[in-house]
Amino acid sequence: MVPGAAGCAPTAGRAGRTTARLARWSPSAANGQPLRVLFVRTREGKERLVRHLDEGNRAKTLSAPAVAILAYDVDFHEQMPTVFPARGEMLRAAFADQTEKRESLAVYNSALQTGVFLLAVRAAGLAAGPMAGFDRAGVDGEFFSGTSWRSHLVVNIGHPGADPWFPRLPRVPVEDAIAYA
């Protein structure tokens, strides 16, 4: 469960559409857009997922109205003619035989897109509980077998509740987080 989140079945469908519409505008190198999102909404889907989560993440995931498995597509280059029409065919051909480079770019750019995805969840008025504590190979085998998608984050999504586990945690002071040259 998202800390303090209340269950609401319609949240998953609306959240998915709203979040996807907002998050799709995230920047990525050459507009490659490698982020892929699988929304897990059913009890059966969540039960399949929690087998691969760290123990501390299981109960809250089972009770979340929606769960997003964020992944990157190692074959994102196949979409280049669509997302970068001016140079799409050239980029697709250039990346075709460069599996390691594609994966590196997909990981990096999906991380950029993930930040925007989390902000989009909040912009939709929902709470996001991102979790890296899971067996990636297990999740990939369970949900992405036979595809070019690779999981990198699981996010519980729901309406903010009245009883969060604790107040928002402190942030690093701006003075300590930025510098000028």
Short mmCIF file of C-alpha atoms in Angstrom, two decimals:
data_model
loop_
_atom_site.label_atom_id
_atom_site.label_comp_id
_atom_site.label_asym_id
_atom_site.label_seq_id
_atom_site.Cartn_x
_atom_site.Cartn_y
_atom_site.Cartn_z
CA MET A 1 0.00 0.00 0.00
CA VAL A 2 1.19 3.50 -0.72
CA PRO A 3 1.89 4.87 2.76
CA GLY A 4 -1.48 6.07 3.99
CA ALA A 5 -3.18 5.40 0.64
CA ALA A 6 -6.81 4.41 0.48
CA GLY A 7 -7.98 1.81 -2.01
CA CYS A 8 -10.10 2.92 -4.94
CA ALA A 9 -10.67 0.57 -7.87
CA PRO A 10 -11.22 3.27 -10.51
CA THR A 11 -7.85 4.80 -9.61
CA ALA A 12 -5.90 2.31 -11.68
CA GLY A 13 -7.49 3.04 -15.06
CA ARG A 14 -7.67 6.80 -14.67
CA ALA A 15 -4.22 6.96 -13.09
CA GLY A 16 -2.71 4.95 -15.91
CA ARG A 17 -4.17 7.09 -18.66
CA THR A 18 -3.51 10.42 -16.92
CA THR A 19 0.00 9.48 -15.88
CA ALA A 20 0.88 8.12 -19.32
CA ARG A 21 -0.39 11.27 -21.02
CA LEU A 22 1.72 13.47 -18.76
CA ALA A 23 4.84 11.29 -18.60
CA ARG A 24 5.13 10.80 -22.34
CA TRP A 25 6.55 14.30 -22.69
CA SER A 26 9.70 13.42 -20.77
CA PRO A 27 13.01 14.16 -22.46
CA SER A 28 15.21 11.32 -23.70
CA ALA A 29 18.25 11.16 -25.97
CA ALA A 30 17.24 11.39 -29.63
CA ASN A 31 13.64 11.17 -28.36
CA GLY A 32 14.18 7.41 -27.98
CA GLN A 33 11.55 7.02 -25.22
CA PRO A 34 12.60 3.58 -23.88
CA LEU A 35 10.34 3.65 -20.79
CA ARG A 36 7.56 1.09 -20.80
CA VAL A 37 4.91 0.72 -18.10
CA LEU A 38 2.89 -2.34 -17.15
CA PHE A 39 -0.01 -1.47 -14.81
CA VAL A 40 -0.91 -4.36 -12.52
CA ARG A 41 -4.48 -3.90 -11.33
CA THR A 42 -5.92 -7.30 -10.50
CA ARG A 43 -5.44 -9.33 -7.35
CA GLU A 44 -4.09 -12.20 -9.45
CA GLY A 45 -1.54 -9.93 -11.11
CA LYS A 46 -0.42 -8.52 -7.77
CA GLU A 47 -0.06 -12.04 -6.34
CA ARG A 48 2.18 -12.95 -9.30
CA LEU A 49 4.24 -9.82 -8.66
CA VAL A 50 4.65 -10.04 -4.87
CA ARG A 51 6.41 -13.40 -5.15
CA HIS A 52 9.33 -11.42 -6.59
CA LEU A 53 9.28 -8.48 -4.14
CA ASP A 54 11.32 -8.13 -0.98
CA GLU A 55 9.29 -9.17 2.08
CA GLY A 56 8.82 -5.59 3.30
CA ASN A 57 7.17 -4.56 0.02
CA ARG A 58 4.61 -7.35 -0.30
CA ALA A 59 1.69 -6.31 1.91
CA LYS A 60 1.65 -2.71 0.72
CA THR A 61 1.75 -3.86 -2.91
CA LEU A 62 -1.16 -6.26 -2.42
CA SER A 63 -3.25 -3.44 -0.94
CA ALA A 64 -2.35 -0.73 -3.46
CA PRO A 65 -5.12 0.21 -5.90
CA ALA A 66 -2.61 0.07 -8.77
CA VAL A 67 0.98 -0.99 -9.22
CA ALA A 68 3.19 0.05 -12.12
CA ILE A 69 6.15 -2.02 -13.21
CA LEU A 70 8.47 0.42 -14.91
CA ALA A 71 10.69 -1.13 -17.53
CA TYR A 72 13.00 -0.13 -20.34
CA ASP A 73 12.80 -1.52 -23.84
CA VAL A 74 16.20 -2.69 -25.10
CA ASP A 75 14.74 -2.59 -28.63
CA PHE A 76 13.59 1.03 -28.33
CA HIS A 77 15.52 1.77 -31.53
CA GLU A 78 12.81 0.02 -33.55
CA GLN A 79 10.55 3.02 -32.80
CA MET A 80 13.08 5.61 -34.00
CA PRO A 81 11.44 6.19 -37.42
CA THR A 82 8.24 7.10 -35.55
CA VAL A 83 9.69 9.21 -32.74
CA PHE A 84 12.52 10.90 -34.71
CA PRO A 85 11.24 11.01 -38.30
CA ALA A 86 14.09 13.17 -39.65
CA ARG A 87 16.76 10.59 -38.74
CA GLY A 88 14.78 7.57 -37.61
CA GLU A 89 15.90 5.05 -40.19
CA MET A 90 19.54 6.09 -39.76
CA LEU A 91 19.30 5.76 -35.95
CA ARG A 92 17.52 2.42 -36.12
CA ALA A 93 20.25 1.06 -38.41
CA ALA A 94 23.04 2.56 -36.28
CA PHE A 95 21.74 0.87 -33.12
CA ALA A 96 20.75 -2.44 -34.71
CA ASP A 97 23.98 -4.28 -33.88
CA GLN A 98 24.91 -2.37 -30.72
CA THR A 99 23.08 -4.28 -28.00
CA GLU A 100 25.25 -3.05 -25.10
CA LYS A 101 25.02 0.58 -26.19
CA ARG A 102 21.24 0.31 -26.64
CA GLU A 103 20.84 -1.20 -23.18
CA SER A 104 23.01 1.49 -21.61
CA LEU A 105 21.01 4.24 -23.32
CA ALA A 106 17.72 2.55 -22.44
CA VAL A 107 18.65 2.32 -18.74
CA TYR A 108 19.80 5.94 -18.58
CA ASN A 109 16.91 7.42 -20.54
CA SER A 110 14.25 5.35 -18.82
CA ALA A 111 15.61 6.70 -15.51
CA LEU A 112 15.01 10.23 -16.81
CA GLN A 113 11.53 9.24 -17.88
CA THR A 114 10.89 7.54 -14.54
CA GLY A 115 11.42 10.83 -12.70
CA VAL A 116 8.82 12.46 -14.91
CA PHE A 117 6.50 9.46 -14.45
CA LEU A 118 6.64 9.88 -10.65
CA LEU A 119 5.92 13.59 -10.98
CA ALA A 120 3.02 12.77 -13.32
CA VAL A 121 1.54 10.42 -10.70
CA ARG A 122 1.65 13.27 -8.19
CA ALA A 123 0.28 15.76 -10.73
CA ALA A 124 -2.71 13.42 -11.10
CA GLY A 125 -3.32 13.88 -7.35
CA LEU A 126 -2.06 10.45 -6.40
CA ALA A 127 0.69 9.12 -4.17
CA ALA A 128 3.58 7.09 -5.55
CA GLY A 129 5.56 4.51 -3.59
CA PRO A 130 8.62 3.55 -5.69
CA MET A 131 10.41 0.32 -4.73
CA ALA A 132 13.68 -1.10 -6.00
CA GLY A 133 13.53 -4.09 -3.64
CA PHE A 134 12.61 -6.89 -5.99
CA ASP A 135 14.08 -9.70 -8.06
CA ARG A 136 14.37 -8.19 -11.53
CA ALA A 137 15.01 -11.49 -13.28
CA GLY A 138 11.95 -12.96 -11.56
CA VAL A 139 9.70 -10.03 -12.54
CA ASP A 140 11.03 -10.11 -16.10
CA GLY A 141 10.37 -13.85 -16.35
CA GLU A 142 6.90 -13.49 -14.85
CA PHE A 143 5.70 -10.51 -16.91
CA PHE A 144 8.09 -9.81 -19.80
CA SER A 145 9.17 -13.24 -21.01
CA GLY A 146 9.66 -13.22 -24.77
CA THR A 147 9.78 -9.41 -24.95
CA SER A 148 12.53 -6.81 -25.03
CA TRP A 149 11.29 -5.15 -21.81
CA ARG A 150 13.46 -5.22 -18.65
CA SER A 151 12.09 -4.11 -15.28
CA HIS A 152 13.83 -1.45 -13.24
CA LEU A 153 11.32 -0.11 -10.67
CA VAL A 154 7.99 -1.05 -9.12
CA VAL A 155 5.66 1.77 -8.06
CA ASN A 156 2.58 1.46 -5.86
CA ILE A 157 -0.03 4.07 -6.79
CA GLY A 158 -3.07 5.26 -4.86
CA HIS A 159 -4.87 8.19 -3.31
CA PRO A 160 -2.96 9.82 -0.46
CA GLY A 161 -4.40 8.64 2.83
CA ALA A 162 -5.01 10.47 6.08
CA ASP A 163 -2.58 8.33 8.04
CA PRO A 164 0.84 8.19 6.34
CA TRP A 165 3.51 6.20 8.12
CA PHE A 166 5.38 9.41 8.91
CA PRO A 167 5.62 13.00 7.64
CA ARG A 168 7.62 13.81 4.53
CA LEU A 169 11.28 13.15 5.19
CA PRO A 170 13.80 16.02 5.13
CA ARG A 171 15.62 16.98 1.95
CA VAL A 172 19.28 17.89 1.48
CA PRO A 173 19.57 21.68 1.86
CA VAL A 174 19.77 23.47 -1.47
CA GLU A 175 23.07 25.01 -0.41
CA ASP A 176 24.56 21.50 -0.12
CA ALA A 177 23.04 20.15 -3.33
CA ILE A 178 24.12 22.74 -5.89
CA ALA A 179 27.33 24.49 -6.85
CA TYR A 180 28.35 27.09 -9.37
CA ALA A 181 31.38 27.23 -11.64
#
